[in-house]
XYZ file of C-alpha atoms in Angstrom:
560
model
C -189.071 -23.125 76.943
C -186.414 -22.160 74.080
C -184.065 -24.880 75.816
C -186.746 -27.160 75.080
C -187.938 -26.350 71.927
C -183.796 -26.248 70.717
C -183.158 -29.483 71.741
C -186.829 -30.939 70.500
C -185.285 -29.370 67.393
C -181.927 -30.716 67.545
C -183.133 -34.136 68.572
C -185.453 -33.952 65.021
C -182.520 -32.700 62.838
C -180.356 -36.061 64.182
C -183.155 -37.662 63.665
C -183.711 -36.700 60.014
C -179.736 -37.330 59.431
C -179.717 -40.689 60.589
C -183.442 -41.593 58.371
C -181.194 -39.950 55.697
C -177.989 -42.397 56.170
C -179.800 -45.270 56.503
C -181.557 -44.823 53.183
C -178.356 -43.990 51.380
C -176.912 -46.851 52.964
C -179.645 -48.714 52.136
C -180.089 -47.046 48.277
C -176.132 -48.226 48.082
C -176.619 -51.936 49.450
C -179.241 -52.159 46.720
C -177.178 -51.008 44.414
C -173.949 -53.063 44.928
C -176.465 -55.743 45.130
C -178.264 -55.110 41.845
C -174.605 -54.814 40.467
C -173.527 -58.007 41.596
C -176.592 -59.636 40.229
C -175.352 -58.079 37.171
C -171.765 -59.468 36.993
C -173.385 -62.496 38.265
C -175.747 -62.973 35.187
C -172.925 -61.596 33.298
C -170.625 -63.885 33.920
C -173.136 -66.873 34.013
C -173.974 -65.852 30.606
C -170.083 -65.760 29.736
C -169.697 -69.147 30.857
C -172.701 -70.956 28.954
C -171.839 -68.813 26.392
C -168.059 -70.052 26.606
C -169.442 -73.581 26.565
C -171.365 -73.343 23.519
C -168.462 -72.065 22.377
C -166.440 -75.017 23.590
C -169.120 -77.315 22.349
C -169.332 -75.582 19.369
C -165.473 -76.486 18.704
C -165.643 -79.454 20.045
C -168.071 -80.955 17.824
C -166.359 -78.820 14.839
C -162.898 -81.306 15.809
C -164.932 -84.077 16.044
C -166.542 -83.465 12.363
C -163.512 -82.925 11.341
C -161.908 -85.765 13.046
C -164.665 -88.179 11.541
C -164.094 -86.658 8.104
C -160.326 -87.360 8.265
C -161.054 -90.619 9.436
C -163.637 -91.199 6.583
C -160.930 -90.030 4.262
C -158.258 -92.437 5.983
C -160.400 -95.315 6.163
C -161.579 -94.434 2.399
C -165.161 -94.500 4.339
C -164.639 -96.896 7.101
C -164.215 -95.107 10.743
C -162.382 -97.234 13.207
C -160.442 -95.990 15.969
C -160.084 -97.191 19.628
C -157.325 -96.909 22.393
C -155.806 -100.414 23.387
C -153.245 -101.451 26.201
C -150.079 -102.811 24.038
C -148.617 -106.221 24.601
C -145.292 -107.397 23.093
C -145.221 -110.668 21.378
C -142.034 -112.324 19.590
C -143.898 -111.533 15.677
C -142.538 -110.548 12.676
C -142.549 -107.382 10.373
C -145.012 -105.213 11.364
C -148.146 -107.236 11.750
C -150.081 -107.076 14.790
C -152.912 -108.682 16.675
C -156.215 -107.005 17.159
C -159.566 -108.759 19.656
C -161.803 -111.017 17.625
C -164.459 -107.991 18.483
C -162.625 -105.346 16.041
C -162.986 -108.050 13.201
C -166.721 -107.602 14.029
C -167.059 -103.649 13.706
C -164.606 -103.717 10.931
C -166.235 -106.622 9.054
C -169.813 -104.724 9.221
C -168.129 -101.751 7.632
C -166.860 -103.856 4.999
C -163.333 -103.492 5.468
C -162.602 -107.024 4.168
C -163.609 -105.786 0.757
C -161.396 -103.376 0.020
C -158.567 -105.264 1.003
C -155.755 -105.969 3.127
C -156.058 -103.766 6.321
C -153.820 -101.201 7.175
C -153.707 -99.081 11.012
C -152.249 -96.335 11.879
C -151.046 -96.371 15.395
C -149.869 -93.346 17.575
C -148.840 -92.892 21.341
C -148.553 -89.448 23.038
C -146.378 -89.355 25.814
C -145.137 -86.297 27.719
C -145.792 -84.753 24.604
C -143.948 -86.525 22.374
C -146.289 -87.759 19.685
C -144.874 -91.522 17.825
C -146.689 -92.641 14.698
C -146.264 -95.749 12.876
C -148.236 -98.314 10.806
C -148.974 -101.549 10.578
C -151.036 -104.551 9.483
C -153.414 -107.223 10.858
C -151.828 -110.987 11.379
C -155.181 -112.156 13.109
C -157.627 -111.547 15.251
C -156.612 -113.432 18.751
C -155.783 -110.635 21.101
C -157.455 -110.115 24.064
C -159.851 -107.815 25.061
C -159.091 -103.876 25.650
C -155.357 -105.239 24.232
C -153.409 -104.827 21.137
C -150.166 -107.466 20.779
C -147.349 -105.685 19.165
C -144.325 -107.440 17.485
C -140.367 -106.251 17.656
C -140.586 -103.905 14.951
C -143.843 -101.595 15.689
C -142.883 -101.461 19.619
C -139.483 -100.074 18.946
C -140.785 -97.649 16.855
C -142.969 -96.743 19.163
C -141.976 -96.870 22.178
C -138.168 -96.120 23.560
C -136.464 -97.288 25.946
C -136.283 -94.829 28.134
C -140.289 -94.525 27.899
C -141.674 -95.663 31.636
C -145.091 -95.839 31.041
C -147.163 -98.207 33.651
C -149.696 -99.467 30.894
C -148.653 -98.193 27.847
C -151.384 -97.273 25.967
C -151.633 -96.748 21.885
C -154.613 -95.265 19.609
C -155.436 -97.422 16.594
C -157.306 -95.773 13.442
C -158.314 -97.958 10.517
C -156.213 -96.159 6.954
C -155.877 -96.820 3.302
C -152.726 -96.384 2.063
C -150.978 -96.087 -1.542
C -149.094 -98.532 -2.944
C -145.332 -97.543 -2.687
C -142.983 -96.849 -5.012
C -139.829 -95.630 -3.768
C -137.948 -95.398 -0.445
C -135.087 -93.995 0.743
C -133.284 -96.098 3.511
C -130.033 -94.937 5.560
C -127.642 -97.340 8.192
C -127.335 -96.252 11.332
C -123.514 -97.040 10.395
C -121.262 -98.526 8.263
C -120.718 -101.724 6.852
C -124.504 -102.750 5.454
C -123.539 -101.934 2.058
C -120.969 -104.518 2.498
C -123.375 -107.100 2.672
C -123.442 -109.320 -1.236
C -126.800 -108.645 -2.308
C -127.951 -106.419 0.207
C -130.663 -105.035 -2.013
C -132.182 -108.738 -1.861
C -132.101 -109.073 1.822
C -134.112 -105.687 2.257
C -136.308 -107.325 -0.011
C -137.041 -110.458 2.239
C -137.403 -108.331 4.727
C -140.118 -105.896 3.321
C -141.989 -109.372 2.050
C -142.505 -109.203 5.816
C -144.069 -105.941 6.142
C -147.135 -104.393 4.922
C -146.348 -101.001 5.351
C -143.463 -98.520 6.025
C -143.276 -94.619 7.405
C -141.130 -92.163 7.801
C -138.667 -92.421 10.604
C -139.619 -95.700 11.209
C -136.520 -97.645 11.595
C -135.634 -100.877 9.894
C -133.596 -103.966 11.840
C -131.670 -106.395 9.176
C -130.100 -109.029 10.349
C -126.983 -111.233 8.394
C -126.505 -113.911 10.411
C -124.703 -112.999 13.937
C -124.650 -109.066 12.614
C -127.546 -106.475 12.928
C -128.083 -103.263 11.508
C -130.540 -100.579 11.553
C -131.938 -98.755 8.801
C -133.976 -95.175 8.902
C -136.643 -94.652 6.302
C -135.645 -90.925 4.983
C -138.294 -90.349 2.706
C -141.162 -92.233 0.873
C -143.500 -92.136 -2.537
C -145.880 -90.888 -3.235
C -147.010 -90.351 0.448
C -145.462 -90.509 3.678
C -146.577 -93.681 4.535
C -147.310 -96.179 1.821
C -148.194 -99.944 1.274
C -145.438 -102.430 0.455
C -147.655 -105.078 -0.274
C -147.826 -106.330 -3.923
C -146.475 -103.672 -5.643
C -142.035 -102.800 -6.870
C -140.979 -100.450 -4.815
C -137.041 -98.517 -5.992
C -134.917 -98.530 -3.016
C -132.326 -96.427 -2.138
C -129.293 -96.618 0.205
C -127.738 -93.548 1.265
C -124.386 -93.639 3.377
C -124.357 -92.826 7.146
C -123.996 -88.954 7.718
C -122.473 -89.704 11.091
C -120.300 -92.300 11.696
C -120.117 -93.916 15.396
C -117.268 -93.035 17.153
C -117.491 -96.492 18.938
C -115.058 -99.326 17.224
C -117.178 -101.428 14.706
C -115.729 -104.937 14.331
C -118.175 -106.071 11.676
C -116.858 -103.409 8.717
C -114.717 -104.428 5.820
C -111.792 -101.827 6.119
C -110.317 -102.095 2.104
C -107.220 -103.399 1.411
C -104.831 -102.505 -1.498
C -102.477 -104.710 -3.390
C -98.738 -104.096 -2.190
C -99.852 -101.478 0.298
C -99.646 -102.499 3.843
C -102.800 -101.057 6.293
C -101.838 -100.708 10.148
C -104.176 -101.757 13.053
C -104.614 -102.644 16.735
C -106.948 -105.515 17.949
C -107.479 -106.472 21.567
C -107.346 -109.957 22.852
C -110.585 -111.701 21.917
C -111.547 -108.886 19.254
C -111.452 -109.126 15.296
C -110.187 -106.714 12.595
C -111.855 -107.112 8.725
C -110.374 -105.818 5.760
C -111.310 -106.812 2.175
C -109.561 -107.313 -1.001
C -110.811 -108.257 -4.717
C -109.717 -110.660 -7.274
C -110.359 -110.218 -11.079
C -110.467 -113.098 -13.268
C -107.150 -112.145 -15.096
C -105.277 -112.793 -11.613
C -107.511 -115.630 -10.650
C -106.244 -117.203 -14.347
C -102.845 -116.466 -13.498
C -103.031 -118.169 -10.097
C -104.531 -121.291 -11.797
C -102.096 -121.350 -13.959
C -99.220 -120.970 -11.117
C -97.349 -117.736 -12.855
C -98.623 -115.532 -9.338
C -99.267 -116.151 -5.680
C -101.606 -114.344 -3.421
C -99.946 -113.804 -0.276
C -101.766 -112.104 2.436
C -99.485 -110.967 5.314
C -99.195 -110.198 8.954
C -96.365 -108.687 10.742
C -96.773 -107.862 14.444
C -94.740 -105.204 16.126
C -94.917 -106.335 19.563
C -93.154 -109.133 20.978
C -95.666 -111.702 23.051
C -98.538 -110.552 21.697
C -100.045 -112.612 18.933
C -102.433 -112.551 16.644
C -104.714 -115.290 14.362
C -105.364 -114.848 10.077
C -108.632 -115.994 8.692
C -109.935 -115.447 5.043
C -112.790 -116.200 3.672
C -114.530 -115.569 0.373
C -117.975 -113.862 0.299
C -120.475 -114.805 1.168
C -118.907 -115.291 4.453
C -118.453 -112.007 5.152
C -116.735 -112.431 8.877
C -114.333 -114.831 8.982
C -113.568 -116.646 12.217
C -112.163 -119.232 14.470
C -115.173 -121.702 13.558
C -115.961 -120.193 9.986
C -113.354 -119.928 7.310
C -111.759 -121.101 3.672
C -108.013 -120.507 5.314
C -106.055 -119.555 8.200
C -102.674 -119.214 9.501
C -101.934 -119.931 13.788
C -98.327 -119.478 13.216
C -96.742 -117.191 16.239
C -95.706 -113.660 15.423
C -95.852 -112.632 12.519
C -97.071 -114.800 9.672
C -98.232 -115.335 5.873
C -100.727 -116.993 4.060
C -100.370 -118.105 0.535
C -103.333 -118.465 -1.936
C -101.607 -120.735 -4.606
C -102.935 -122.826 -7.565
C -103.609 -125.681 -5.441
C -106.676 -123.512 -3.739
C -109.558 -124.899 -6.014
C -112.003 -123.409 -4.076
C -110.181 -119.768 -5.478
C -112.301 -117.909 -8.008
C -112.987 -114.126 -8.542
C -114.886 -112.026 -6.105
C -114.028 -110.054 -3.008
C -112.626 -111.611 0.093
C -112.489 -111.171 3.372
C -109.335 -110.926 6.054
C -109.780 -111.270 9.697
C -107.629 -110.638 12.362
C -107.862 -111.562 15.593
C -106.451 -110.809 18.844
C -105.277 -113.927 20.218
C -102.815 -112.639 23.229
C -102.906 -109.455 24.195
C -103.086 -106.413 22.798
C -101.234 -106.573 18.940
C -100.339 -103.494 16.621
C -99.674 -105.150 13.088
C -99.484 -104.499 9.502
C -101.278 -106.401 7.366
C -101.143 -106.081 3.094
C -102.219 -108.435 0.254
C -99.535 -108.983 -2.079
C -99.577 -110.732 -6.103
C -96.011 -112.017 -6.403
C -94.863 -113.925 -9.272
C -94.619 -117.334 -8.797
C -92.116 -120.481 -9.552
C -93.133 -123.959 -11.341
C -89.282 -124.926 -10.530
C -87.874 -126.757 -7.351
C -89.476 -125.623 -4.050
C -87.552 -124.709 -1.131
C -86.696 -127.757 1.118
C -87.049 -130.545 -1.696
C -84.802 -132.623 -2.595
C -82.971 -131.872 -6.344
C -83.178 -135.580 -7.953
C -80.448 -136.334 -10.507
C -81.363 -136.655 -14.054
C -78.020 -138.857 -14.507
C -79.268 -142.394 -13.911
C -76.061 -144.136 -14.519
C -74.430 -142.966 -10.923
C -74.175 -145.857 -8.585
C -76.266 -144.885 -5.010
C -76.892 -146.445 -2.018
C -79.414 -145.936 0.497
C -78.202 -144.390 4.336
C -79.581 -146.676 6.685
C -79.602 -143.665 9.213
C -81.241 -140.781 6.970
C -82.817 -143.057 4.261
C -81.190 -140.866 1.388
C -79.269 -142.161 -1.256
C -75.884 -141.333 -1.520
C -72.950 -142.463 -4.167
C -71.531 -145.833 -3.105
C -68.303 -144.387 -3.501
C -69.058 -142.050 -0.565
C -71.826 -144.205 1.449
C -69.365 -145.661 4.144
C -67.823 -141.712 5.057
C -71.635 -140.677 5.276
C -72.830 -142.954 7.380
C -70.467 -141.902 10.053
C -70.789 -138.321 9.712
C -75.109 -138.893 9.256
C -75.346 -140.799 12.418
C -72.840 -138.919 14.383
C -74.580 -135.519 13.519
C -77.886 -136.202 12.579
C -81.642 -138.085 14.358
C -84.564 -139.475 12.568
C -87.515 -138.833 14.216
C -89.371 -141.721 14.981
C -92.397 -140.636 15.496
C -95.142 -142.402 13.307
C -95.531 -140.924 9.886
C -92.748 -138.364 10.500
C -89.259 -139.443 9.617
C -87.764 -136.008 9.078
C -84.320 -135.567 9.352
C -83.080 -133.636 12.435
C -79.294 -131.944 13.419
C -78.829 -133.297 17.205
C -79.168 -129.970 18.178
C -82.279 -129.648 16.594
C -84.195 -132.699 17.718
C -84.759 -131.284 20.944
C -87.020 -128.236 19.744
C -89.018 -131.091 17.470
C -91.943 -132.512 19.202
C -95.409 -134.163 17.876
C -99.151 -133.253 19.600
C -100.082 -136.230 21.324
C -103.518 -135.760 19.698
C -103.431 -135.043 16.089
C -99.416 -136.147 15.286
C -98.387 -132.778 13.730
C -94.955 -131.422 14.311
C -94.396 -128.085 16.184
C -91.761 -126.146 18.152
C -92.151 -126.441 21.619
C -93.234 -122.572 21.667
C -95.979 -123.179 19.487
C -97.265 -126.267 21.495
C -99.482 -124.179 23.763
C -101.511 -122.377 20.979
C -101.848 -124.905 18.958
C -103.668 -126.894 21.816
C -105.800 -124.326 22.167
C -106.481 -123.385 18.925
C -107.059 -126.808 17.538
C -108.401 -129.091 20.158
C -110.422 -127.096 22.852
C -113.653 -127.985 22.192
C -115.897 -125.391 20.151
C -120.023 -125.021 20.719
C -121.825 -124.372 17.847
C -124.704 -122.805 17.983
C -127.269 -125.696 16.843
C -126.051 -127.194 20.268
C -122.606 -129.850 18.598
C -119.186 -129.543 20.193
C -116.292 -130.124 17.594
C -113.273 -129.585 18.025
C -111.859 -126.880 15.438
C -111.195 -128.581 12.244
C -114.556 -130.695 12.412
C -116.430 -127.495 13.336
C -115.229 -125.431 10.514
C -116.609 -128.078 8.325
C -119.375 -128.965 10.484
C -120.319 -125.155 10.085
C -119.112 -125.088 6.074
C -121.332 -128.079 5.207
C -123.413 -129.144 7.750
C -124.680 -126.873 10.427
C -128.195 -125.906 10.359
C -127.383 -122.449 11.341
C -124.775 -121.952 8.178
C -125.830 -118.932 6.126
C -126.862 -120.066 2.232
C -127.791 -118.116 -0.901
C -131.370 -119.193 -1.630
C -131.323 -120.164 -4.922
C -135.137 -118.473 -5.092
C -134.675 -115.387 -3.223
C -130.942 -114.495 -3.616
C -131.094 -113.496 -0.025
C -128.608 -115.259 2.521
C -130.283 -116.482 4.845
C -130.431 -119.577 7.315
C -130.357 -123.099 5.831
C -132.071 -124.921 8.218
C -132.963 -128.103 8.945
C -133.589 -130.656 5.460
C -136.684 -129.985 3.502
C -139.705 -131.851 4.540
C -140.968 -132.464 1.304
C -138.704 -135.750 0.074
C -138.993 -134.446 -3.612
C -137.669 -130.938 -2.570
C -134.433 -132.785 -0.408
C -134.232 -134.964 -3.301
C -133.131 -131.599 -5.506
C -130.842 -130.705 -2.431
C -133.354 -127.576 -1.250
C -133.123 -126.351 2.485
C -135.607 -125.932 4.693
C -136.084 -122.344 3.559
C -135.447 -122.591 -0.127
C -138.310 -125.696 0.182
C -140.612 -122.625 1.862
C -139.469 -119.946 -0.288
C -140.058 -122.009 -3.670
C -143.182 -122.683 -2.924
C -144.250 -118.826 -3.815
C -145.877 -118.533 -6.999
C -145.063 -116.867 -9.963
C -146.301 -116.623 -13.715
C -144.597 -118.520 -16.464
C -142.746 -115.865 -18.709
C -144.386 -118.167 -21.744
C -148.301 -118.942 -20.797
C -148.548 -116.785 -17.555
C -149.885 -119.012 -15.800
C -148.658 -119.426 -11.874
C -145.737 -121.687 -11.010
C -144.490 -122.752 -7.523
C -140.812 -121.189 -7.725
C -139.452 -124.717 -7.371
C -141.427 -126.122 -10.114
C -140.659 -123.642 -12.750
C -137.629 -125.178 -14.491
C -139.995 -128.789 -14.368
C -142.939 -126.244 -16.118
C -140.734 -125.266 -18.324
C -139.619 -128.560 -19.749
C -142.926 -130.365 -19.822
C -145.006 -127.961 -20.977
C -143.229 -126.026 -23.432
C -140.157 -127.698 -24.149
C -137.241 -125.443 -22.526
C -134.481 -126.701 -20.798
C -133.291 -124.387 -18.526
């Protein structure tokens, strides 16, 4: 009975235990349960609350945003994100779809006046900004067409992008006043008038920025220009407005070889160089009036100078007065093909000689040359000149002509002459030539077939090159090299000119269209440029360029 009443007891007390575990277990599932519900809501609430949040900001940036953009736009918000197109433009204008003239012409854009954009690209975290202009309203749809200038500053080279992509915001800007500009090397401040051709270029642009960088070209030369820093903002309007431009010198200068900068020369002091075949050196010198006078007058000569140090190497001499900056094979005032070494001499003679700077090329005609080149003034002679006959101022003595070498000698003497001229000395028969030779000579005297001129047989080869290989010019005409250095001087419609309204050098085209404006001898450009307007300094009223000095006689009297 106790054995059964124990393990009735026993079997109660496990009994008991287990109820007990399974309610604790059962009291802790609920538990963990109600605490996960917990962290659940918790964190539910953290999220929604994190997107309010994130709303919150969200729409704070985008107020923000829209009030910068009101600000910009001076009221007007337009922005949208176009796929860029290149197109062969110029300046900085670019091409927008006919439907942003819609949007921007509900705004009333128009009526403030000319539109300006700013236009950014962020790639691989490298944020570009630039600005531009409108040119018209053409583009295509979901596209923006770029010219030269805004896609380089843009977009790099080394930028891979599969569409490239650019955001477009609609800005005022303020009308600039000053700009600082800096080459990317040297030589620009070489250029004559270099302040005017920045300013035919900015009559291309409507805007700059900073770090946007510049491209001038002068003729076959480019260079590169960095806008440093701008007033009164950091990007400003160039349209209609003066605008003070600095240029500040090149901090770094490229370790590469430049062959387009004017190395200066000294008088009497001799510069050292090496050019390789095919390659040009430039130096510059300057003549004041007093020395131009002097030349005129023939007291002084001008003798530029080349002496080469290496024996079969050679070299070429061109000189040109600026304008022409970069003297050459098909574009120069003088030149010396002499082998070795040789000299050029600016004399009285040279009418074209006046004050100014000019400019000395060397070039590299066979292989590669070390020379010394210097620009001496040496005091000239109005006497006899070496190789000329002195004439006799008697005119009594008796004389007889040599029939051999044509001089004439005393009759007294004439028979003894004759015998010693034709036993010792050749004319050259050559057409035109007639010089007298020593027999020993006459073999090292020989005439090109194609232009007559006398040379030594080592000078034969280079002057067939030089002179009669035929030269392209760029317009598409192939001269050989005398015709194509006047071809290029006077005729070419490539040739760079000083426009007479612009002061820039620039391109002179074909002949003006208009006959009255080829009738006054304008170019193609100066008949385009001179048709901007001005006002009259005496009624202020606005004149075509071209027809000012006509203005001014007819109307108010003044002869220009």
């Amino acid at each position: 009975m106790d054995f059964e009443l124990r393990s009735a007891r026993e079997k109660l007390e496990r009994e008991q235990k287990e109820r007990k575990e399974r309610a604790k277990r059962k009291l802790e599932r609920e538990k963990k349960a109600k605490d996960a519900a917990i962290k659940q809501r918790e964190a539910i609430e953290a999220s929604q609350r994190a997107k309010r949040l994130d709303a919150i900001e969200a729409q704070t940036k985008a107020d923000q945003h829209m009030q910068e953009s009101l600000i910009a736009g001076g009221g007007i918000v337009f922005e949208r994100v176009f796929q860029a197109v290149p197109f062969q433009g110029i300046g900085d204008k670019i091409k927008l779809p006919p439907s942003c003239f819609t949007e921007l012409s509900d705004q009333g854009a128009f009526d403030k006046g000319p539109l300006y954009f700013e236009l950014s690209v962020d790639y691989r975290d490298n944020k570009k900004t630039t600005h531009s202009g409108v040119l018209e309203f053409t583009a295509e749809d979901g596209t923006v067409s770029l010219p030269p200038h805004v896609w380089s500053n843009l977009f790099s080279a080394q930028d891979s992008m599969d569409v490239p992509l650019v955001q477009i915001r609609y800005v005022r800007l303020p009308k600039g006043s000053y700009a600082k500009l800096q080459p990317d090397n040297l030589g620009f401040s070489d250029l004559p008038n270099h302040k005017a051709i920045l300013e035919t270029i900015l009559r291309q642009h409507a805007t700059l920025s900073m770090d946007d960088v510049l491209s001038v070209s002068y003729g076959q030369v480019s260079y590169k220009l960095q806008v440093l820093e701008l007033k009164p903002a950091s990007s400003i309007s160039v349209l209609e407005t003066d605008i003070e431009v600095d240029i500040v010198s090149p901090e770094i200068v490229s370790d590469q070889p430049s062959h387009h900068v004017l190395r200066p020369l000294q008088f009497g002091k001799s510069e050292s160089g090496t050019v390789e075949e095919g390659q040009y050196d430039y130096y510059k010198f300057t003549l004041d009036e007093s020395t131009v006078e002097k030349v005129i007058a023939g007291d002084v000569k001008v003798i530029v100078k080349i002496d080469v140090e290496k024996d079969g190497a050679d070299t070429d001499l061109y000189v040109s007065k600026h304008p022409l900056l970069f003297p050459s094979l098909n574009q120069h005032e003088w030149s010396s093909h002499d082998v070795g070494s040789k000299t050029l001499i600016l004399e009285s003679k040279e009418r074209s000689l006046s004050s100014g700077t000019y400019s000395v090329g060397v070039y590299g005609f066979k292989g590669t040359v070390k020379y010394h080149v210097s620009v001496l003034v040496q005091e000239g002679s109005n006497g006899a000149k070496i190789g000329e006959r002195a004439v006799s101022s008697s005119s009594d003595v008796d004389t007889v002509e040599c029939r051999n070498c044509k001089h004439s000698i005393p009759s007294r003497s004439i028979a003894l002459h004759e015998v010693y001229c034709s036993r010792h000395n050749v004319v050259c028969n050559h057409l035109g030539c007639g010089i007298v030779l020593r027999v020993e000579e006459a073999k090292n005297h020989l005439h090109c077939e194609k232009c007559g001129q006398a040379l030594q047989p080592t000078e034969m080869e280079k002057h067939l090159k030089v002179f009669h290989e035929p030269l392209s010019c760029g317009c598409g005409i192939v001269l050989e090299k005398e015709q194509m250095v006047q071809h290029q001087a006077r005729d070419c419609p490539l040739r760079l000119i000083a426009c007479r309204f612009c002061g820039d050098m620039v391109e002179a085209g074909n002949a003006a269209a208009d006959v009255r404006d080829r009738m006054r001898g304008m170019s193609e450009h100066e008949s385009t440029c001179g048709s901007r307007t001005a006002p009259c300094d005496s009624c202020g009223r606005s004149v075509m360029l071209k027809d000012m000095d006509i203005h001014q006689i007819a109307v108010h009297g003044k002869s220009s």
